[in-house]
mmCIF file of C-alpha atoms and ligand atoms in Angstrom:
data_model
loop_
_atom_site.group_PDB
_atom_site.id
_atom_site.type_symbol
_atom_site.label_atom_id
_atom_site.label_comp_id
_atom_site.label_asym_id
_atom_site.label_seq_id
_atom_site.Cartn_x
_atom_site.Cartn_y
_atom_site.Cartn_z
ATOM 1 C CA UNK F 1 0.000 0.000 0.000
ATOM 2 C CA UNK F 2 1.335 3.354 -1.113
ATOM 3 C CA UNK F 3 0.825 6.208 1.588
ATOM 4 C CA UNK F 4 -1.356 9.378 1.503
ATOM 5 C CA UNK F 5 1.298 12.257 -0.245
ATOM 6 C CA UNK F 6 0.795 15.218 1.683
ATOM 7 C CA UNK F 7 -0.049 18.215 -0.515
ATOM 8 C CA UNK F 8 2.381 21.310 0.953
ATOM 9 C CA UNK F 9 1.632 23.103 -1.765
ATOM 10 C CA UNK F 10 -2.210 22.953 -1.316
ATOM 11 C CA UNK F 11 -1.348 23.230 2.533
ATOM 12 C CA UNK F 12 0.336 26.621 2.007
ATOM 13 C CA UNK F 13 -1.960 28.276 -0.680
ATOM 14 C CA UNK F 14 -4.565 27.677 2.711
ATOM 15 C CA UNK F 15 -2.511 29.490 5.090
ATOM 16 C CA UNK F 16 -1.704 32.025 2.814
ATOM 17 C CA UNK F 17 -4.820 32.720 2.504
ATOM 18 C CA UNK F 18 -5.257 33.524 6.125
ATOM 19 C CA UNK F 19 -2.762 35.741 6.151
ATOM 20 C CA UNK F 20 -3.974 37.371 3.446
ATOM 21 C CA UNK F 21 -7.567 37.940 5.475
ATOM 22 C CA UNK F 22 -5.657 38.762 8.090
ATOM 23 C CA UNK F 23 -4.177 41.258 6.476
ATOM 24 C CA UNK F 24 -7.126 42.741 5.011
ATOM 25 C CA UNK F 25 -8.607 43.113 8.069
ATOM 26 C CA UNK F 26 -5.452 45.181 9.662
ATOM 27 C CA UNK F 27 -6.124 47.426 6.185
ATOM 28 C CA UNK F 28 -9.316 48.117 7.061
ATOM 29 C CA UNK F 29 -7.659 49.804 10.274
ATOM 30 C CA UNK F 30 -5.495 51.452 8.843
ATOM 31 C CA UNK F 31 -2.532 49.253 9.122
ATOM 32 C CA UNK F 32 -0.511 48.482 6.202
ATOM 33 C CA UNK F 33 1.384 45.140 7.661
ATOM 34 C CA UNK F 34 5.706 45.369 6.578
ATOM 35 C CA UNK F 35 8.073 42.966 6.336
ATOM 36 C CA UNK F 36 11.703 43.968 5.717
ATOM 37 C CA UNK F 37 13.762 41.592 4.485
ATOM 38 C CA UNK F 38 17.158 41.976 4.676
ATOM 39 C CA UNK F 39 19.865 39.605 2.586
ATOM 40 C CA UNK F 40 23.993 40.246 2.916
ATOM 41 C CA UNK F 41 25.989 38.735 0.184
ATOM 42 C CA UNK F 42 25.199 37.123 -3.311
ATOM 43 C CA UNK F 43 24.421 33.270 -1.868
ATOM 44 C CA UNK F 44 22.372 31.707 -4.567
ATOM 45 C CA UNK F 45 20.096 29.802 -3.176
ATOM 46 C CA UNK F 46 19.488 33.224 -0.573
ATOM 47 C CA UNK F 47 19.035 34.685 -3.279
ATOM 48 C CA UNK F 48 15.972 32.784 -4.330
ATOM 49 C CA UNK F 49 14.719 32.370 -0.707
ATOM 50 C CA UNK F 50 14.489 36.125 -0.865
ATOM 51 C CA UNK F 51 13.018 36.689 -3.928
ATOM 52 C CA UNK F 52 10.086 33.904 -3.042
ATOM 53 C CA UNK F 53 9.741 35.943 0.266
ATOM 54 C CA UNK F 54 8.977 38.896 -1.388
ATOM 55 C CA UNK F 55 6.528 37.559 -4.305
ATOM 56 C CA UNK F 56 4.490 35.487 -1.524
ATOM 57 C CA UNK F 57 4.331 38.977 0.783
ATOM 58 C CA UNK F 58 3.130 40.807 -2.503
ATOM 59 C CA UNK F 59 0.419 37.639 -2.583
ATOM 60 C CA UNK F 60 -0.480 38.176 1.208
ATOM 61 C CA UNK F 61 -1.164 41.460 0.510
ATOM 62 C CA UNK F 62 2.263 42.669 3.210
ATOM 63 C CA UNK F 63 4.581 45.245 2.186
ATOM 64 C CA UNK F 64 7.926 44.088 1.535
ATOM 65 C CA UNK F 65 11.044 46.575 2.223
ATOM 66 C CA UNK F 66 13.877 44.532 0.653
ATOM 67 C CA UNK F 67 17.935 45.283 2.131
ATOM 68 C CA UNK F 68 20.308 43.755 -0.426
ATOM 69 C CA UNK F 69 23.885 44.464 0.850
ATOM 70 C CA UNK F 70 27.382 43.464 -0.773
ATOM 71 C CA UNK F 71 29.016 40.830 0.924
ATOM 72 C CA UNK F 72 31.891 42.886 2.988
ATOM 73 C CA UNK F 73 29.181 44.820 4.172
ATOM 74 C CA UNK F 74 30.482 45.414 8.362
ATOM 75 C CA UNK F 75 28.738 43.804 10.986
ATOM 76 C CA UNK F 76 28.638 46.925 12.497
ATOM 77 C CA UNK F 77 26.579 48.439 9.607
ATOM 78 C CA UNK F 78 24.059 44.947 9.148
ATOM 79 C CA UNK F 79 23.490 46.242 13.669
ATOM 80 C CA UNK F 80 22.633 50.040 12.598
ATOM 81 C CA UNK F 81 19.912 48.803 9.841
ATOM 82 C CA UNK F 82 18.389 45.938 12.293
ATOM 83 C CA UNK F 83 18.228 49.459 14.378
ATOM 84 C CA UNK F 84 16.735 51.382 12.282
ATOM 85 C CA UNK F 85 14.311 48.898 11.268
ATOM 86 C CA UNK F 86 13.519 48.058 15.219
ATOM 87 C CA UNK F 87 12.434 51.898 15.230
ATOM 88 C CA UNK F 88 10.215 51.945 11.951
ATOM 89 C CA UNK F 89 6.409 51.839 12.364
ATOM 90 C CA UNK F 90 5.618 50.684 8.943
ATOM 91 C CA UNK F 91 8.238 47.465 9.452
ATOM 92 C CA UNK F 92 6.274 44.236 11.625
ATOM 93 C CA UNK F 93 8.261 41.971 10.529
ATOM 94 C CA UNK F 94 12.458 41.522 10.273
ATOM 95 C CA UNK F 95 14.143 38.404 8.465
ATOM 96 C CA UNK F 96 17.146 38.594 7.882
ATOM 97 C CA UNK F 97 18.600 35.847 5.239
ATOM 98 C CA UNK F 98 20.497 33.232 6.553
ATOM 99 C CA UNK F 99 23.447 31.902 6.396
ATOM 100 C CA UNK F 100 25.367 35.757 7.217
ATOM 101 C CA UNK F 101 29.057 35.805 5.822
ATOM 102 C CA UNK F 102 31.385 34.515 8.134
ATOM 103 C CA UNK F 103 32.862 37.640 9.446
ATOM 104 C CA UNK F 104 28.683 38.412 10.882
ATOM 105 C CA UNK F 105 27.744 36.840 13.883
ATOM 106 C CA UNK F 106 24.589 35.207 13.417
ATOM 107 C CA UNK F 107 23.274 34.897 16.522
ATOM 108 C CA UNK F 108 24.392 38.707 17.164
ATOM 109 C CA UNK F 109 21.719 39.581 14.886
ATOM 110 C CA UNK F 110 19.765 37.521 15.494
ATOM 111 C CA UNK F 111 19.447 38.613 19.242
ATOM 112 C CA UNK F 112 19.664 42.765 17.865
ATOM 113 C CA UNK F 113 15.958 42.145 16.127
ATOM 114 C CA UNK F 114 12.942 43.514 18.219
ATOM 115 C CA UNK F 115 11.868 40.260 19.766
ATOM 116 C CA UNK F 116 8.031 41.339 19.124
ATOM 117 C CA UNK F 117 9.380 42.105 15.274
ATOM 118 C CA UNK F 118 11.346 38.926 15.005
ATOM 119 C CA UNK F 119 9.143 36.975 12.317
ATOM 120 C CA UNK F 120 11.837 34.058 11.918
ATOM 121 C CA UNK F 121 11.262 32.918 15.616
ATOM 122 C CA UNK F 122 14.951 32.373 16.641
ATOM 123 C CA UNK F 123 14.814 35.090 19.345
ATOM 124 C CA UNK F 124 15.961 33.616 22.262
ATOM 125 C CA UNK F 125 13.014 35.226 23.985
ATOM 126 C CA UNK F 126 10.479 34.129 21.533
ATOM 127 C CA UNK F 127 12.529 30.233 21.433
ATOM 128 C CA UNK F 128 12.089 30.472 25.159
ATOM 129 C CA UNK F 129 8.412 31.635 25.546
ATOM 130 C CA UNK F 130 8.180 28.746 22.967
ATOM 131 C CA UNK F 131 9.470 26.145 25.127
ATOM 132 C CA UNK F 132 7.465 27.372 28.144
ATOM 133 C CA UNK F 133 3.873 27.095 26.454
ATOM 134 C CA UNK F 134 3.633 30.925 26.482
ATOM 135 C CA UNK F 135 2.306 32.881 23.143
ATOM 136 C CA UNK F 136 5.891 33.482 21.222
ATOM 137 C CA UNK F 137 6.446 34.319 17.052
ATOM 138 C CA UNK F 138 7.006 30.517 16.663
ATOM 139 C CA UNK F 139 9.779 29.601 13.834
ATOM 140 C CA UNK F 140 8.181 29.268 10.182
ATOM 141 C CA UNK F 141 9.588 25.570 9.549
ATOM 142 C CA UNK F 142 8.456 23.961 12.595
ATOM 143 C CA UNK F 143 5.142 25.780 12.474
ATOM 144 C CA UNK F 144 4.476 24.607 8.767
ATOM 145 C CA UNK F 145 5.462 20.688 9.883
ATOM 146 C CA UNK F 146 2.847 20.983 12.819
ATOM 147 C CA UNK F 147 0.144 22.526 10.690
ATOM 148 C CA UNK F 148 1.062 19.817 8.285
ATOM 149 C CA UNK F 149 0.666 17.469 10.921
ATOM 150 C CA UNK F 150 -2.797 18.992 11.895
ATOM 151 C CA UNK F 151 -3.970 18.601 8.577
ATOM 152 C CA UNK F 152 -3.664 15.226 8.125
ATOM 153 C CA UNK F 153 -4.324 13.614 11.441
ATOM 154 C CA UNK F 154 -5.946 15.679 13.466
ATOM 155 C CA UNK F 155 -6.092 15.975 16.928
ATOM 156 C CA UNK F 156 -2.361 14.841 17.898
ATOM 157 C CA UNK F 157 -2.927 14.434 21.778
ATOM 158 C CA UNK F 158 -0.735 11.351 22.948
ATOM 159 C CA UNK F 159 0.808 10.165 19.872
ATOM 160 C CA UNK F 160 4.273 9.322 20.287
ATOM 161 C CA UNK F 161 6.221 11.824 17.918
ATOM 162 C CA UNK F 162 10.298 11.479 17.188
ATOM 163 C CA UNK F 163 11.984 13.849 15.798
ATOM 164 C CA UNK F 164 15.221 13.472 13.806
ATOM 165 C CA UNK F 165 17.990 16.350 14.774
ATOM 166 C CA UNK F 166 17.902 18.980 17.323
ATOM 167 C CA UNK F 167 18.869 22.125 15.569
ATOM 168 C CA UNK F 168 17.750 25.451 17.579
ATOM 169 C CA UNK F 169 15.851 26.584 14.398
ATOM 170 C CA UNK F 170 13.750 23.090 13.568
ATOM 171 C CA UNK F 171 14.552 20.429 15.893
ATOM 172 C CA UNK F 172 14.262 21.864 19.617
ATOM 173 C CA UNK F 173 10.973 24.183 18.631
ATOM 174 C CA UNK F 174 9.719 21.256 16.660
ATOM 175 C CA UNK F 175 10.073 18.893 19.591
ATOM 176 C CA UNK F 176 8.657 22.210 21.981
ATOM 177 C CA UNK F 177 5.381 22.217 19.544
ATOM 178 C CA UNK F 178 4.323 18.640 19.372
ATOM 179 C CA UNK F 179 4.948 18.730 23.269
ATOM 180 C CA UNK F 180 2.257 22.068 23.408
ATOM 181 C CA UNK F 181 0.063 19.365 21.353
ATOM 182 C CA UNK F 182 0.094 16.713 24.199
ATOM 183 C CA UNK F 183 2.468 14.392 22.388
ATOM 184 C CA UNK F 184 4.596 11.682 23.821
ATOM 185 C CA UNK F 185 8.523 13.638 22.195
ATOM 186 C CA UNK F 186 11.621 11.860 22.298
ATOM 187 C CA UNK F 187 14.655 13.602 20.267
ATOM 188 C CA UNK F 188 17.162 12.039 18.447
ATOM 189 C CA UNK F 189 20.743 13.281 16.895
ATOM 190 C CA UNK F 190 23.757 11.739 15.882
ATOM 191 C CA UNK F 191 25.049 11.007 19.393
ATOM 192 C CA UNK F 192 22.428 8.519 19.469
ATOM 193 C CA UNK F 193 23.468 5.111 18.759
ATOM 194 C CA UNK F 194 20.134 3.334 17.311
ATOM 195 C CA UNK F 195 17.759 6.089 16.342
ATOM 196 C CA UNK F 196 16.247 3.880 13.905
ATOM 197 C CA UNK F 197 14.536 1.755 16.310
ATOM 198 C CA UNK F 198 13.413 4.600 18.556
ATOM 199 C CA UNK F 199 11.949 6.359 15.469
ATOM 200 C CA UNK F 200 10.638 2.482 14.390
ATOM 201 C CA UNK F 201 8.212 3.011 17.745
ATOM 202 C CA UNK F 202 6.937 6.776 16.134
ATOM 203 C CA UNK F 203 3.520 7.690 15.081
ATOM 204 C CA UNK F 204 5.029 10.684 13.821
ATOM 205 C CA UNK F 205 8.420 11.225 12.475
ATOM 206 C CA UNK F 206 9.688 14.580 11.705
ATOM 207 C CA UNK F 207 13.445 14.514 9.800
ATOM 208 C CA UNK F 208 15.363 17.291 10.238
ATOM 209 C CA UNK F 209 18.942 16.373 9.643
ATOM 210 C CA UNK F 210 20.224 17.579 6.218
ATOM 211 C CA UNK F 211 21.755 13.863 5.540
ATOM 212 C CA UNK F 212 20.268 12.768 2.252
ATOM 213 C CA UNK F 213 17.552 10.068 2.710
ATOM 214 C CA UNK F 214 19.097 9.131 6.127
ATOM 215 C CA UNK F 215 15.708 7.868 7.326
ATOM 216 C CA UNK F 216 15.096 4.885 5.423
ATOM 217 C CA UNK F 217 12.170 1.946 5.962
ATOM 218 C CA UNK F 218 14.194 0.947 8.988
ATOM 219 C CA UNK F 219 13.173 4.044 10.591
ATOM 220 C CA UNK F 220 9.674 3.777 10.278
ATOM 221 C CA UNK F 221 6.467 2.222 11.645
ATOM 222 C CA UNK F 222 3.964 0.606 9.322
ATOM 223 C CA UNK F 223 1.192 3.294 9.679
ATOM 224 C CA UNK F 224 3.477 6.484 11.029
ATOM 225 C CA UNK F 225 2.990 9.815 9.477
ATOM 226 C CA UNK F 226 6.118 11.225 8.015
ATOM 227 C CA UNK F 227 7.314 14.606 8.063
ATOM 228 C CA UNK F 228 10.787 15.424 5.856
ATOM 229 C CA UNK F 229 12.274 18.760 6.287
ATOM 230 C CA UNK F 230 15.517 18.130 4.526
ATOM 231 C CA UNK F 231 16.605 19.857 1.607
ATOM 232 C CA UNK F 232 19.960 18.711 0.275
ATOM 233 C CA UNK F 233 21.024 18.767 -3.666
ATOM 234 C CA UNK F 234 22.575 15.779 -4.659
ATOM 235 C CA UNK F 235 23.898 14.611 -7.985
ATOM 236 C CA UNK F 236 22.400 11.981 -9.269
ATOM 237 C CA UNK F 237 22.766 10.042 -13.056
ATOM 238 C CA UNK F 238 24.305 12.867 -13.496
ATOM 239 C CA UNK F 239 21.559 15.046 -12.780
ATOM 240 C CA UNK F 240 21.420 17.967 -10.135
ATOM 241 C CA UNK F 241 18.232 17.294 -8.295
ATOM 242 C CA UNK F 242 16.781 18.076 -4.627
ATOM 243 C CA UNK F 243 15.674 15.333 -2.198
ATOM 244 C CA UNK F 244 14.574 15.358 1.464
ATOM 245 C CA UNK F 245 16.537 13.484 4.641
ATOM 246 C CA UNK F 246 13.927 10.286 4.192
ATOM 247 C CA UNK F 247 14.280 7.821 1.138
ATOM 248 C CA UNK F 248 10.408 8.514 -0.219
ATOM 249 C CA UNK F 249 10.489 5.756 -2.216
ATOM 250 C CA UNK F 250 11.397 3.277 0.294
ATOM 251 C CA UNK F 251 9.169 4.982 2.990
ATOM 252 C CA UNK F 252 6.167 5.486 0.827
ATOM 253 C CA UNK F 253 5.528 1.814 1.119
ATOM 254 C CA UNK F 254 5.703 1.442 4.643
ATOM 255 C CA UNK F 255 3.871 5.136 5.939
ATOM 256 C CA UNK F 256 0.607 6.369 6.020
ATOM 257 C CA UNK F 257 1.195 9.590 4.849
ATOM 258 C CA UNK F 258 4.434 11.367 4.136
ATOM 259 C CA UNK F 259 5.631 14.912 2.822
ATOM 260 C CA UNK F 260 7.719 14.738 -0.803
ATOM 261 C CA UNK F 261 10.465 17.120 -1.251
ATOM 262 C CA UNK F 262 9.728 19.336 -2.988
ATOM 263 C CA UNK F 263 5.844 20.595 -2.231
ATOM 264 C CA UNK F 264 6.296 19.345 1.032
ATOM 265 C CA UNK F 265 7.483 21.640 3.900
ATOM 266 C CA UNK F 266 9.313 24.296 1.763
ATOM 267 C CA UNK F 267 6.120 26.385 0.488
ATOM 268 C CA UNK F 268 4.685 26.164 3.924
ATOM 269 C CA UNK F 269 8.153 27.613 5.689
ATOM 270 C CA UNK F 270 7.284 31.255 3.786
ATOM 271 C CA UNK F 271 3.330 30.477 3.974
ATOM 272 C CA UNK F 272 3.818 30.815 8.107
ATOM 273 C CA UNK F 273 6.554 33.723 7.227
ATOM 274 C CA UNK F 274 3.531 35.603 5.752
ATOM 275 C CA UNK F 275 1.231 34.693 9.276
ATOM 276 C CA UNK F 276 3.683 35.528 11.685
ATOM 277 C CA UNK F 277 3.940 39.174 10.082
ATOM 278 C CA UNK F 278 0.030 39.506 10.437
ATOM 279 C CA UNK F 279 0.482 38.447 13.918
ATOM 280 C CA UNK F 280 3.447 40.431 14.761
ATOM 281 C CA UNK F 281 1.659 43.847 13.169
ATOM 282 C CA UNK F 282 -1.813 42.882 15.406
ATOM 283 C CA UNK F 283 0.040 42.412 18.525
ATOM 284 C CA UNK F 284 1.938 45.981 17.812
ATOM 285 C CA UNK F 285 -1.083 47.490 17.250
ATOM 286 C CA UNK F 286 -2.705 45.919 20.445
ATOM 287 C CA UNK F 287 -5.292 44.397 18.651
ATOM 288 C CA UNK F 288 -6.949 40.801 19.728
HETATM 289 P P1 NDP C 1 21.489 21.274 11.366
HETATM 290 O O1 NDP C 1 22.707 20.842 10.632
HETATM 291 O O2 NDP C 1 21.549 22.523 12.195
HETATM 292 O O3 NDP C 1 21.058 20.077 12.369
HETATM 293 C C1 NDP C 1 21.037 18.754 11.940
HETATM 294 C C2 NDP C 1 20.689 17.853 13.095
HETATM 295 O O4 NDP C 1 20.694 16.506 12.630
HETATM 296 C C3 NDP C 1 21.681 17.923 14.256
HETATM 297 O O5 NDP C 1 20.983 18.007 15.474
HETATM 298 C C4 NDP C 1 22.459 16.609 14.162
HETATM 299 O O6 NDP C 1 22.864 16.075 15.389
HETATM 300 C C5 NDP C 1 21.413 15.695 13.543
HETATM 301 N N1 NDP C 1 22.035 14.570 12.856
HETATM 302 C C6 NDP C 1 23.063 14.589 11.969
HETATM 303 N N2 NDP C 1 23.349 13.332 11.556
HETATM 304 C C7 NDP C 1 22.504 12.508 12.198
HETATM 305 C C8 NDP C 1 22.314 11.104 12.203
HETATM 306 N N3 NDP C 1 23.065 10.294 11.467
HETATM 307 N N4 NDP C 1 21.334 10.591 12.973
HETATM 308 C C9 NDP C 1 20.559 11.388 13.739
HETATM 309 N N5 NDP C 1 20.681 12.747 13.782
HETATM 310 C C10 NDP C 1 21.654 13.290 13.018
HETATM 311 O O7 NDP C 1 20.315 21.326 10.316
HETATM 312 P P2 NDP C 1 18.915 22.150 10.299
HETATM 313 O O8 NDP C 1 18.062 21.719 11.434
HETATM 314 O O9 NDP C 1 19.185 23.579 10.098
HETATM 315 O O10 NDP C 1 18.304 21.612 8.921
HETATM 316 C C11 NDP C 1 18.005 20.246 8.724
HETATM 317 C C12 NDP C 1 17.552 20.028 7.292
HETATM 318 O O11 NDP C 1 16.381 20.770 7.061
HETATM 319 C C13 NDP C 1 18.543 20.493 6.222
HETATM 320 O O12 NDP C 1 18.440 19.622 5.112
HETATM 321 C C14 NDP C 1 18.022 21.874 5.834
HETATM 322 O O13 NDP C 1 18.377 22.221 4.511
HETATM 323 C C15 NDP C 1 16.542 21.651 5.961
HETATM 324 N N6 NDP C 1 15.759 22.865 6.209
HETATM 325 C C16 NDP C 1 14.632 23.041 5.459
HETATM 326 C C17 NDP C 1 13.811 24.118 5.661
HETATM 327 C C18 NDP C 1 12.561 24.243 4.851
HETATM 328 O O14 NDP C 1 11.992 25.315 4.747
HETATM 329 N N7 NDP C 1 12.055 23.137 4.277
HETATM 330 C C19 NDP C 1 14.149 25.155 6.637
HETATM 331 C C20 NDP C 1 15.304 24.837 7.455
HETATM 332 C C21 NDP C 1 16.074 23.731 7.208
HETATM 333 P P3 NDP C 1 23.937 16.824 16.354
HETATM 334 O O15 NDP C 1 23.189 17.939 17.015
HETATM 335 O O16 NDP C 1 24.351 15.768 17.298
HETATM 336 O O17 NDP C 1 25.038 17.319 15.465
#
């Protein structure tokens, strides 16, 4: 039996779609919702990121205020515009592209961005509100795998979830989510000798590990619901093509439903981008 391929594409075109009405209703106050996005160096696949960014804000109906600086640009100077940006009333919403060139400390800017402006979710105040069950900007890839989740099964209350890797900006918030939805979360990484046959005991798998197709059949449960994150270009027949951190075609036999990569959890990544600026310019503007 093949599994249920869940549509991220269809997924995202949904939540956009709130956002959208979400930002039509901040209009109708008066509030024209901003995003700046800001993007230091020429990194070609930032490059694209960015440009999608923009085109989906332009489809939510969000103004987009785009920063393209060279790639010797100072830290010191990538700190004055996160400033300046903190201070502007018609900007909600800061991203700023990542990875930063080396000479940039990420996490420097990271931590400069207004927290209640900080649509990414990697504030370590919003990352720690997160973790305590208190309302936080929640980070866009995690979100989109948890509305995924919702989507296809439901209520998730006491299902046993794993999730592969335990990076600050999927992993840990992941894991912090499906905990918020009453789920049974155990986290594995690569210090962890068989993490096959703890995900094998998953009803939900979530793989966020940038190995290609790591997670294999041996990983999963006949019946689980499969999340892949991963993004990793591979050569192949000597072809340049994308594929996720689980081996679809092995899994597809073996899960219920699983995301393919692409369509999966890439469109819904900006799709939550788009929602966590409406949220960001309602809670500025005080209004519930
Ligand atoms: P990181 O490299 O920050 O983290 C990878 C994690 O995987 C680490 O915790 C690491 O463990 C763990 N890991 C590595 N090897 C193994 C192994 N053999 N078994 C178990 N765990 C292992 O990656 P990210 O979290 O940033 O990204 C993960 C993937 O998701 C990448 O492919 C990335 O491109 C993709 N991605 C996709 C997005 C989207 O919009 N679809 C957005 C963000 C990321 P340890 O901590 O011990 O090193």
């Amino acid at each position: 039996m093949s599994a249920r391929i869940i549509d991220g594409k269809a997924i995202a075109q949904k939540v956009l779609e709130e956002a959208r009405a979400g930002a039509a209703r901040l209009r109708e106050r008066g509030i024209e919702p901003g995003l700046a996005v800001v993007l230091v160096g020429e990194d070609p696949a930032s490059q694209v990121y960015v440009r999608n960014k923009v085109l989906k804000a332009a489809e939510a109906g969000i103004l987009s205020f785009e920063h393209r600086l060279s790639t010797t640009t100072s830290e010191a100077d990538v700190l004055a515009l996160i400033d300046e940006l903190n201070r502007r009333d018609d900007v909600h919403g800061i991203l700023v592209q990542l990875p930063l060139p080396r000479h940039i400390d990420e996490q420097k800017i990271i931590e400069a961005i207004r927290y209640d402006k900080d649509v990414d979710g990697f504030h370590a105040l919003n990352a720690g509100a997160l973790q305590q069950g208190r309302p936080a900007l929640v980070a866009c890839t995690p979100w989109g795998c948890l509305r995924l989740l919702k989507e296809t099964l439901g209520n998730l209350d006491g299902k046993h979830a794993v999730v592969v890797g335990r990076s600050n900006i999927v992993g840990k918030p992941m894991a912090a989510l499906l905990l918020r939805e009453n789920c049974a979360v155990t986290i594995v990484h690569s210090r962890v000798p068989d993490a096959a046959a703890l995900a094998r005991q998953a009803d939900i798998v979530v793989a966020a590990v940038g190995r290609p197709r790591l997670v294999d059949a041996h990983w999963i449960k006949p019946g689980a619901t499969v999340i892949d994150v991963g993004i990793n270009r591979i050569e192949e027949n000597g072809k340049s093509r994308l594929v996720g951190d689980v081996d679809f075609e092995q899994v597809k036999n073996i899960a219920a439903a699983i995301t393919p990569v692409p369509g999966g959890v890439g469109p819904m990544t900006i799709a939550c981008l788009m929602q966590n600026t409406v949220s960001a310019a309602t809670a500025q503007h005080a209004i519930y």
